[in-house]
Structures are given as structure tokens and as C-alpha cells.
Short mmCIF file of C-alpha atoms and ligand atoms in Angstrom, two decimals:
data_model
loop_
_atom_site.label_atom_id
_atom_site.label_comp_id
_atom_site.label_asym_id
_atom_site.label_seq_id
_atom_site.Cartn_x
_atom_site.Cartn_y
_atom_site.Cartn_z
CA MET A 1 152.66 -93.28 -31.44
CA LEU A 2 152.26 -95.43 -28.27
CA ALA A 3 153.48 -98.20 -28.14
CA VAL A 4 153.40 -100.71 -25.66
CA TRP A 5 155.76 -103.43 -24.17
CA SER A 6 156.97 -106.49 -21.91
CA GLY A 7 159.38 -107.70 -22.15
CA ARG A 8 157.95 -110.70 -20.24
CA HIS A 9 157.69 -112.37 -24.01
CA ALA A 10 161.51 -113.58 -23.10
CA GLY A 11 159.90 -116.27 -20.59
CA HIS A 12 158.53 -118.34 -23.28
CA ASP A 13 161.70 -119.39 -25.14
CA PRO A 14 161.06 -122.97 -27.09
CA GLN A 15 163.94 -124.28 -28.72
CA HIS A 16 161.62 -126.63 -31.33
CA GLU A 17 158.25 -126.78 -32.97
CA VAL A 18 157.93 -130.58 -34.51
CA GLN A 19 157.14 -130.64 -37.90
CA PHE A 20 155.83 -133.39 -40.09
CA GLY A 21 157.59 -135.91 -36.92
CA GLU A 22 161.07 -133.56 -36.91
CA ARG A 23 161.96 -131.60 -34.30
CA ILE A 24 163.49 -127.96 -35.85
CA PRO A 25 164.78 -124.85 -34.47
CA ILE A 26 161.07 -122.83 -33.84
CA TYR A 27 160.89 -119.93 -36.08
CA GLU A 28 158.66 -117.74 -33.49
CA VAL A 29 161.29 -116.62 -31.37
CA PRO A 30 162.19 -114.00 -28.32
CA ALA A 31 164.24 -112.16 -31.23
CA ARG A 32 161.36 -111.48 -32.68
CA ALA A 33 160.43 -108.77 -30.71
CA GLU A 34 163.71 -107.39 -30.10
CA ALA A 35 163.67 -106.76 -33.74
CA ILE A 36 160.46 -104.81 -33.56
CA ARG A 37 161.32 -103.08 -29.96
CA ALA A 38 164.90 -101.96 -31.56
CA ALA A 39 163.46 -100.43 -34.76
CA LEU A 40 160.27 -98.58 -32.73
CA GLU A 41 163.25 -97.30 -30.55
CA ALA A 42 165.76 -96.28 -33.49
CA ASP A 43 162.96 -94.48 -35.49
CA GLY A 44 162.55 -91.62 -32.61
CA GLY A 45 158.75 -91.63 -33.30
CA PHE A 46 157.46 -93.87 -31.01
CA SER A 47 157.22 -93.36 -26.96
CA LEU A 48 157.64 -97.25 -25.58
CA VAL A 49 155.85 -98.03 -22.33
CA GLY A 50 155.16 -101.23 -19.87
CA PRO A 51 151.36 -103.13 -19.58
CA ARG A 52 149.06 -102.50 -17.36
CA ASP A 53 147.95 -105.29 -15.28
CA HIS A 54 144.31 -105.98 -15.87
CA GLY A 55 143.81 -109.39 -14.46
CA THR A 56 141.72 -112.40 -15.80
CA GLY A 57 138.87 -110.34 -16.18
CA PRO A 58 139.26 -109.61 -19.81
CA ILE A 59 140.63 -112.75 -20.52
CA GLU A 60 137.70 -115.15 -19.66
CA ALA A 61 135.21 -112.21 -21.63
CA VAL A 62 137.01 -114.46 -24.38
CA HIS A 63 138.75 -117.86 -23.51
CA ASP A 64 137.21 -121.02 -21.41
CA PRO A 65 138.30 -120.01 -18.17
CA ALA A 66 139.72 -123.59 -17.39
CA MET A 67 142.00 -122.87 -20.70
CA LEU A 68 143.39 -120.42 -18.54
CA ARG A 69 143.55 -122.65 -15.83
CA TYR A 70 145.11 -125.49 -17.71
CA LEU A 71 147.70 -122.80 -19.16
CA GLU A 72 148.44 -121.49 -15.46
CA GLU A 73 148.95 -125.22 -14.14
CA ALA A 74 150.75 -126.81 -17.29
CA TRP A 75 154.13 -126.55 -16.38
CA ARG A 76 154.46 -126.95 -13.20
CA ASP A 77 152.07 -130.42 -13.10
CA TRP A 78 154.71 -131.81 -15.98
CA GLU A 79 157.57 -130.52 -13.57
CA ALA A 80 156.02 -132.57 -10.80
CA LEU A 81 156.36 -135.65 -12.81
CA GLY A 82 160.29 -134.63 -13.32
CA ARG A 83 159.83 -133.77 -16.91
CA GLY A 84 161.64 -130.49 -18.35
CA GLY A 85 162.10 -129.58 -22.00
CA GLU A 86 159.77 -128.54 -24.24
CA LEU A 87 155.84 -129.68 -23.55
CA VAL A 88 154.26 -130.73 -26.64
CA PRO A 89 151.12 -133.01 -27.67
CA HIS A 90 151.62 -136.11 -29.23
CA THR A 91 147.74 -137.02 -28.95
CA VAL A 92 145.52 -134.95 -29.66
CA LEU A 93 141.42 -134.56 -29.52
CA HIS A 94 140.56 -134.76 -33.38
CA PRO A 95 136.03 -134.28 -33.62
CA GLY A 96 135.97 -137.85 -35.34
CA LEU A 97 137.22 -139.63 -31.96
CA ARG A 98 134.39 -138.88 -30.23
CA GLU A 99 131.62 -138.67 -33.27
CA GLY A 100 128.39 -139.03 -31.79
CA MET A 101 129.13 -139.60 -28.87
CA GLY A 102 129.06 -136.13 -27.05
CA PRO A 103 132.01 -133.91 -25.96
CA ALA A 104 135.01 -135.07 -24.18
CA ALA A 105 136.30 -134.86 -20.04
CA GLU A 106 139.13 -133.38 -19.67
CA PRO A 107 142.19 -136.23 -19.07
CA SER A 108 143.55 -135.37 -15.39
CA THR A 109 147.88 -136.32 -16.16
CA PRO A 110 149.70 -133.64 -18.55
CA ALA A 111 149.83 -135.67 -21.47
CA GLY A 112 146.49 -136.00 -21.28
CA ARG A 113 145.33 -132.57 -20.69
CA ILE A 114 147.34 -130.66 -23.11
CA GLY A 115 145.95 -132.40 -26.55
CA PHE A 116 142.82 -131.51 -24.93
CA TRP A 117 143.87 -127.92 -25.06
CA CYS A 118 146.25 -127.96 -27.98
CA PHE A 119 145.08 -128.81 -31.46
CA GLU A 120 149.23 -128.97 -33.14
CA THR A 121 153.03 -129.93 -32.58
CA MET A 122 154.42 -125.67 -33.20
CA THR A 123 153.30 -124.33 -30.08
CA PRO A 124 155.62 -125.78 -26.75
CA ILE A 125 154.66 -124.81 -23.30
CA VAL A 126 158.00 -123.73 -21.07
CA ALA A 127 158.34 -122.74 -17.96
CA GLY A 128 157.90 -118.84 -18.85
CA THR A 129 155.53 -119.63 -21.25
CA TYR A 130 152.26 -118.20 -18.95
CA GLU A 131 153.28 -114.97 -17.38
CA ALA A 132 154.41 -114.46 -21.28
CA VAL A 133 151.04 -115.15 -22.48
CA ARG A 134 149.60 -113.11 -19.51
CA ALA A 135 151.92 -109.75 -20.22
CA ALA A 136 151.27 -110.14 -24.20
CA ALA A 137 147.12 -110.05 -22.83
CA ASP A 138 148.13 -106.67 -21.07
CA VAL A 139 150.47 -105.31 -23.61
CA GLY A 140 147.20 -104.94 -25.69
CA LEU A 141 144.72 -104.56 -23.20
CA THR A 142 147.09 -101.44 -22.58
CA ALA A 143 147.05 -100.44 -26.09
CA ALA A 144 143.23 -100.52 -26.34
CA ASP A 145 143.38 -98.58 -22.96
CA ALA A 146 145.25 -95.88 -24.74
CA VAL A 147 143.08 -95.66 -27.71
CA LEU A 148 140.02 -94.99 -25.11
CA GLY A 149 141.61 -92.71 -23.62
CA GLY A 150 142.01 -90.50 -26.91
CA GLU A 151 145.04 -91.96 -28.62
CA ARG A 152 144.03 -91.99 -32.49
CA ALA A 153 146.82 -94.88 -32.90
CA ALA A 154 149.00 -97.13 -30.17
CA TYR A 155 150.52 -100.61 -30.86
CA ALA A 156 150.50 -103.84 -29.04
CA LEU A 157 154.41 -105.87 -29.33
CA CYS A 158 152.57 -108.71 -28.06
CA ARG A 159 154.81 -111.98 -28.23
CA PRO A 160 153.69 -114.84 -28.30
CA PRO A 161 151.04 -113.55 -31.14
CA GLY A 162 147.46 -115.30 -30.23
CA HIS A 163 145.38 -114.72 -33.55
CA HIS A 164 145.10 -118.57 -34.09
CA ALA A 165 144.05 -119.04 -30.45
CA ALA A 166 140.53 -119.72 -30.37
CA ARG A 167 137.68 -119.96 -27.11
CA ALA A 168 138.66 -123.05 -26.13
CA VAL A 169 141.47 -124.48 -28.01
CA PHE A 170 145.70 -123.03 -28.71
CA GLY A 171 148.28 -123.55 -31.10
CA GLY A 172 149.76 -121.83 -33.82
CA TYR A 173 152.44 -120.32 -32.15
CA CYS A 174 149.21 -118.82 -30.21
CA PHE A 175 147.98 -119.43 -26.75
CA LEU A 176 145.80 -116.15 -25.64
CA ASN A 177 144.26 -114.39 -28.22
CA ASN A 178 145.62 -110.84 -27.52
CA ALA A 179 143.55 -108.84 -30.67
CA ALA A 180 140.32 -110.30 -29.46
CA ILE A 181 140.87 -109.51 -25.94
CA ALA A 182 141.53 -106.08 -27.14
CA ALA A 183 138.37 -106.24 -29.33
CA GLU A 184 136.12 -107.66 -26.84
CA HIS A 185 137.39 -104.89 -23.99
CA LEU A 186 136.87 -101.64 -26.46
CA VAL A 187 133.38 -103.40 -27.64
CA ARG A 188 132.45 -103.98 -23.28
CA GLU A 189 134.29 -100.22 -23.15
CA THR A 190 132.80 -97.98 -25.78
CA GLY A 191 129.51 -99.91 -25.84
CA GLU A 192 130.09 -99.96 -29.46
CA PRO A 193 131.00 -102.21 -32.89
CA VAL A 194 134.49 -103.32 -32.69
CA ALA A 195 136.16 -104.38 -36.44
CA VAL A 196 138.74 -106.50 -36.58
CA LEU A 197 141.30 -106.40 -39.49
CA ASP A 198 143.61 -109.43 -39.65
CA VAL A 199 146.80 -109.06 -41.94
CA ASP A 200 148.99 -111.71 -40.52
CA TYR A 201 149.56 -114.54 -43.91
CA HIS A 202 147.68 -116.79 -41.89
CA HIS A 203 144.33 -117.24 -41.43
CA GLY A 204 142.91 -115.96 -37.72
CA ASN A 205 140.83 -119.23 -37.43
CA GLY A 206 141.08 -118.31 -33.50
CA THR A 207 139.68 -114.67 -34.12
CA GLN A 208 136.88 -115.95 -36.56
CA GLN A 209 135.64 -118.57 -33.84
CA ILE A 210 135.43 -116.13 -31.01
CA PHE A 211 133.41 -113.62 -33.02
CA TRP A 212 131.72 -115.95 -35.50
CA GLU A 213 128.34 -115.16 -34.08
CA ARG A 214 128.55 -111.92 -33.03
CA GLY A 215 127.30 -108.79 -34.91
CA ASP A 216 128.65 -106.62 -33.08
CA VAL A 217 132.38 -107.52 -34.00
CA LEU A 218 133.01 -107.66 -37.84
CA TYR A 219 136.21 -110.05 -38.37
CA VAL A 220 137.88 -109.75 -41.91
CA SER A 221 140.85 -111.51 -43.09
CA LEU A 222 143.28 -111.91 -45.95
CA HIS A 223 145.14 -114.65 -46.09
CA GLY A 224 147.13 -117.16 -47.43
CA ASP A 225 144.29 -119.72 -49.32
CA THR A 226 143.55 -122.32 -46.80
CA ARG A 227 142.88 -124.99 -49.40
CA ARG A 228 146.98 -124.77 -49.47
CA ALA A 229 148.10 -122.94 -46.26
CA TYR A 230 147.85 -123.65 -42.27
CA PRO A 231 145.66 -123.71 -40.81
CA TYR A 232 143.69 -125.64 -43.75
CA PHE A 233 140.27 -126.26 -41.88
CA THR A 234 139.21 -122.62 -42.11
CA GLY A 235 139.07 -119.15 -43.92
CA SER A 236 137.42 -120.19 -46.95
CA PRO A 237 135.18 -117.14 -48.21
CA GLU A 238 132.45 -119.04 -47.86
CA GLU A 239 132.24 -118.52 -44.09
CA THR A 240 130.67 -115.55 -43.53
CA GLY A 241 129.68 -116.08 -40.05
CA ALA A 242 126.06 -117.51 -37.72
CA GLY A 243 123.08 -116.16 -36.15
CA ARG A 244 123.31 -112.61 -35.20
CA GLY A 245 126.84 -112.82 -36.50
CA ARG A 246 126.13 -113.80 -40.05
CA GLY A 247 127.39 -111.41 -42.49
CA ALA A 248 130.34 -109.91 -39.84
CA THR A 249 132.94 -112.40 -41.18
CA MET A 250 134.81 -111.69 -44.34
CA ASN A 251 137.79 -114.14 -46.16
CA VAL A 252 139.88 -112.94 -48.79
CA PRO A 253 142.40 -115.99 -49.95
CA LEU A 254 145.62 -115.20 -51.59
CA PRO A 255 147.50 -116.51 -54.12
CA GLU A 256 150.37 -118.30 -53.70
CA GLY A 257 152.98 -115.49 -55.26
CA CYS A 258 150.65 -112.68 -54.79
CA SER A 259 152.74 -109.56 -55.49
CA ASP A 260 151.96 -106.07 -53.98
CA ASP A 261 149.64 -104.29 -56.53
CA ARG A 262 147.02 -107.53 -56.22
CA TYR A 263 147.36 -107.64 -52.60
CA LEU A 264 146.81 -103.88 -52.14
CA ASP A 265 143.71 -104.30 -54.61
CA LEU A 266 142.20 -107.34 -52.20
CA LEU A 267 143.01 -105.11 -49.34
CA ASP A 268 140.93 -102.34 -50.94
CA ARG A 269 137.84 -105.03 -50.72
CA ALA A 270 138.96 -105.71 -47.35
CA LEU A 271 138.66 -102.15 -46.25
CA GLU A 272 135.41 -101.61 -48.28
CA ALA A 273 133.90 -104.00 -45.49
CA VAL A 274 135.85 -102.45 -42.85
CA ALA A 275 134.27 -98.89 -43.86
CA GLY A 276 130.80 -99.96 -44.38
CA PHE A 277 130.57 -101.04 -40.60
CA PRO A 278 129.22 -99.38 -37.67
CA GLY A 279 131.64 -98.17 -35.28
CA GLU A 280 134.70 -95.70 -34.39
CA THR A 281 137.25 -98.84 -33.42
CA LEU A 282 139.77 -101.33 -35.07
CA VAL A 283 141.84 -103.69 -34.22
CA VAL A 284 144.11 -104.80 -36.47
CA SER A 285 146.20 -107.85 -36.62
CA LEU A 286 149.40 -107.60 -38.04
CA GLY A 287 151.75 -110.00 -39.14
CA LEU A 288 154.92 -109.43 -41.25
CA ASP A 289 154.43 -113.16 -42.84
CA THR A 290 152.93 -111.57 -45.73
CA LEU A 291 156.62 -110.34 -46.77
CA ALA A 292 158.42 -112.73 -50.08
CA GLU A 293 161.77 -113.03 -47.60
CA ASP A 294 159.39 -115.08 -44.75
CA PRO A 295 160.57 -118.42 -44.15
CA ILE A 296 157.70 -120.21 -43.32
CA THR A 297 154.48 -118.37 -46.57
CA ASP A 298 154.27 -118.50 -50.05
CA LEU A 299 153.25 -114.59 -51.29
CA ALA A 300 155.74 -111.76 -53.15
CA LEU A 301 155.24 -108.70 -51.27
CA THR A 302 158.23 -106.38 -50.62
CA LEU A 303 159.13 -104.20 -47.74
CA ASP A 304 158.06 -101.45 -49.57
CA VAL A 305 154.20 -101.94 -49.57
CA TYR A 306 154.08 -102.09 -45.70
CA PRO A 307 153.80 -98.28 -45.85
CA GLU A 308 151.01 -97.83 -47.83
CA ILE A 309 149.60 -100.56 -46.68
CA GLY A 310 149.40 -98.95 -43.11
CA ARG A 311 148.35 -95.82 -45.11
CA ARG A 312 145.22 -97.40 -46.35
CA VAL A 313 144.58 -98.51 -43.19
CA GLY A 314 145.12 -94.88 -41.81
CA ALA A 315 142.34 -93.29 -44.62
CA LEU A 316 139.92 -95.18 -42.97
CA GLY A 317 140.35 -92.92 -39.92
CA ARG A 318 139.24 -94.81 -37.21
CA ARG A 319 140.59 -95.21 -33.12
CA THR A 320 143.02 -97.96 -34.24
CA VAL A 321 144.90 -100.64 -31.71
CA VAL A 322 148.11 -102.67 -33.88
CA VAL A 323 148.99 -105.92 -32.61
CA GLN A 324 151.71 -107.96 -33.46
CA GLU A 325 150.95 -111.53 -34.91
CA GLY A 326 153.69 -112.99 -36.74
CA GLY A 327 156.47 -112.64 -39.56
CA TYR A 328 159.52 -114.86 -38.84
CA HIS A 329 162.23 -112.67 -41.34
CA LEU A 330 164.07 -111.31 -38.07
CA PRO A 331 166.06 -108.62 -40.53
CA SER A 332 163.07 -107.70 -42.43
CA LEU A 333 160.59 -107.01 -39.08
CA GLY A 334 161.69 -104.04 -37.42
CA GLU A 335 161.59 -102.01 -41.01
CA GLY A 336 157.69 -103.39 -41.97
CA VAL A 337 156.17 -103.32 -37.98
CA VAL A 338 157.67 -99.40 -38.95
CA GLY A 339 156.44 -98.56 -42.04
CA PHE A 340 153.20 -100.63 -41.44
CA LEU A 341 152.77 -97.93 -38.50
CA ARG A 342 154.20 -94.57 -39.97
CA GLY A 343 151.68 -95.34 -42.68
CA VAL A 344 148.63 -96.03 -40.55
CA GLY A 345 150.04 -92.59 -38.14
CA GLY A 346 150.33 -90.80 -41.61
CA GLY A 347 153.57 -90.03 -41.84
N1 LIG B 1 156.08 -124.85 -42.34
C1 LIG B 1 151.27 -117.20 -36.82
O1 LIG B 1 151.95 -116.79 -37.79
N2 LIG B 1 153.38 -123.83 -38.97
N3 LIG B 1 151.62 -117.93 -36.82
C2 LIG B 1 153.25 -123.30 -40.27
C3 LIG B 1 155.67 -123.73 -41.50
C4 LIG B 1 152.53 -123.13 -37.98
C5 LIG B 1 151.86 -119.35 -37.50
C6 LIG B 1 154.17 -124.96 -41.07
C7 LIG B 1 152.91 -122.10 -38.40
C8 LIG B 1 151.47 -120.91 -37.47
C9 LIG B 1 150.49 -116.21 -35.53
ZN1 LIG B 2 150.91 -115.80 -39.34
#
């Protein structure tokens, strides 16, 4: 299987996230991507290639161009103030602030701008962030191109991840929504509907928002029930899309301690929705943070289940782009990803 990867992810290397007012070591680290790459290389069944530069067009087809401009300028503007370290918001544009008063304008200072574009405190910007997020988008797009070129499946080792980034806001370790950018690229290139299946532990609020009113992109997600789990404010089963997108969003909440068997049962429901949706192309947002050992989540999946999840996804028989999202238990990441991909590929 073709696996697309870029070394430029390593420039996004913040040391901390801010959790409940405390600076703790960040979970979303460069070693994640290195562990996965090492496992792909050791396996021998993958050809690793670099990304092709797609420019800003496919990104701006999904994200507000002003947010992309912000990401490009953020670090330079921060440094121009004589600041360094890591750029994290202290004031965020909560909707209640301007209730009944219309939209806010983007502020002019770095402190104001980051709270206009970022929704939380776990997604710091550092010197190499912009280069890394552009590379991650290109990694996803290049894997999509492989599938457009006739490959049955391709893997995009994206880092940083993407599914929490919406059209005009970023957070949740994510800046650009790599899976949504790839899915939109596939819709435009094929002229056909595309399904997105999100198996990261967390609800892909960004992907859901981007395709909420789209009837030609299905979004199906299994995730820790957001009544207890991040990102808290999206992901309920009542959310099914709107307008032309009515019925093209499906959320399957998972209970705390969810076992392999229970997970596979619920997965089958999600896969039924994909099978009933037109089109031949599937994008999978793959997170390994469903694993029992993951340090930030609460399910009970074992490493043995990922090949079976992959096998059931592969059995849909669709051209499949697998995009890397989360997964924070470093010792298991490589085996989990390789197992899933081998399942998709039918071996
Ligand atoms: N105690 C992805 O997996 N932290 N993003 C939640 C942890 C943020 C995860 C609190 C989780 C974001 C792509
Ligand atoms: Zn996640």
C-alpha cells in the first residue's frame, strides 16, 4: 500500500498544552508520526513517498482563507513583538460574548487574533507550525491523488491531525482539516459523492461542521459520548445534518469502557450507513486513541481489534484514503496503524 509522509511535521513541536490552567507535557508530539513511520518501514508492505505541493486552492475550498492567512502570519507577528515560546489564546470568542450583536471583527494584535481563530488551549502555535500544517494537508491530498490514479487504498500519515478544525476555527491539536480537504478534493475531481468515516475516539466536530449542509459528503463518526468527552458541544446522535445535508451526518456515541465486541457491533451500524450512501470513494479519519492504553481516553479496545476494524472497512469495497488523526499511546501506535491498514488492504 502507498503511504504518504512528510518530515516537515517535525517543525510543529510545542512542549506544553494548557489543561485546567496547568501547563502539562503535550500529548500530540512528533514522536507519534515517527513511531508510525518506523512501523510502516519495518512491515515492508508499504511504499513511503513524499507529498506533492497542491498550493492553497484545495485548502481554501474547505477553510476560510482568512484563517489560513492567520496561520501563515501568526508566528511572525508574535515574534515581531519580541515574544517566543508557544502562542496559546487567553481570550476566546465565545458566542455568548456578542449574543444578539452580530459577528466580531478580527482583532489586529497576536493576542486578539489567536482567540478569534482558536477555540481552546491545547493547540499551541510555534515557529514550524505553518510549514507542518501545510505539509499535512498535502500529505492527505497526495494520498487522495493516488486513489484517483487507480490505487484501491492509500494512507496519509498526517501530523498534526485535522478533524477538530472547522471552516473558520481551529483547536484540538488540529489546524487544517486534512481529511475534509482530501474529501472535498475527491468530490471535485470525481464529480461523485464521497463518504467520510471517522473512527478517532473524539468527535470530528470540524469535519461535521464543514459538510453539515452537504448532501454529497456523508459524515459518519463513532466517538466517546460527548456528554462526557471532548469536544463536548457536538457529536450527539440527534445531529443529522441540515438543508441538502439532512440525513448525511451520523453520530454513534460510545460508552465508557467500550469493549472490542461492542465496538464492532456499533461499527457495523456505521458501515451500513456508508454502504447505503452513493459513490465509490471513502475517506477514513483513523485515530488510535480508542485503545484501552490511550492516556487521554476511556474505552477498552485491544490492539487485536484494529485488523478486524480495517477488514470490515475494506469489505465495503470502496476506494479508500486513510487519514491519520489522533492516538497517544506511543508504544502501540505503529502496530495499531499497520494492523488497521493490513485489514483494509485485505491481508
Ligand atoms: N485530558 C485528536 O485526537 N484534550 N485530538 C482533551 C485530555 C484534547 C484530541 C483533554 C483532545 C484533542 C485529534
Ligand atoms: Zn482523538
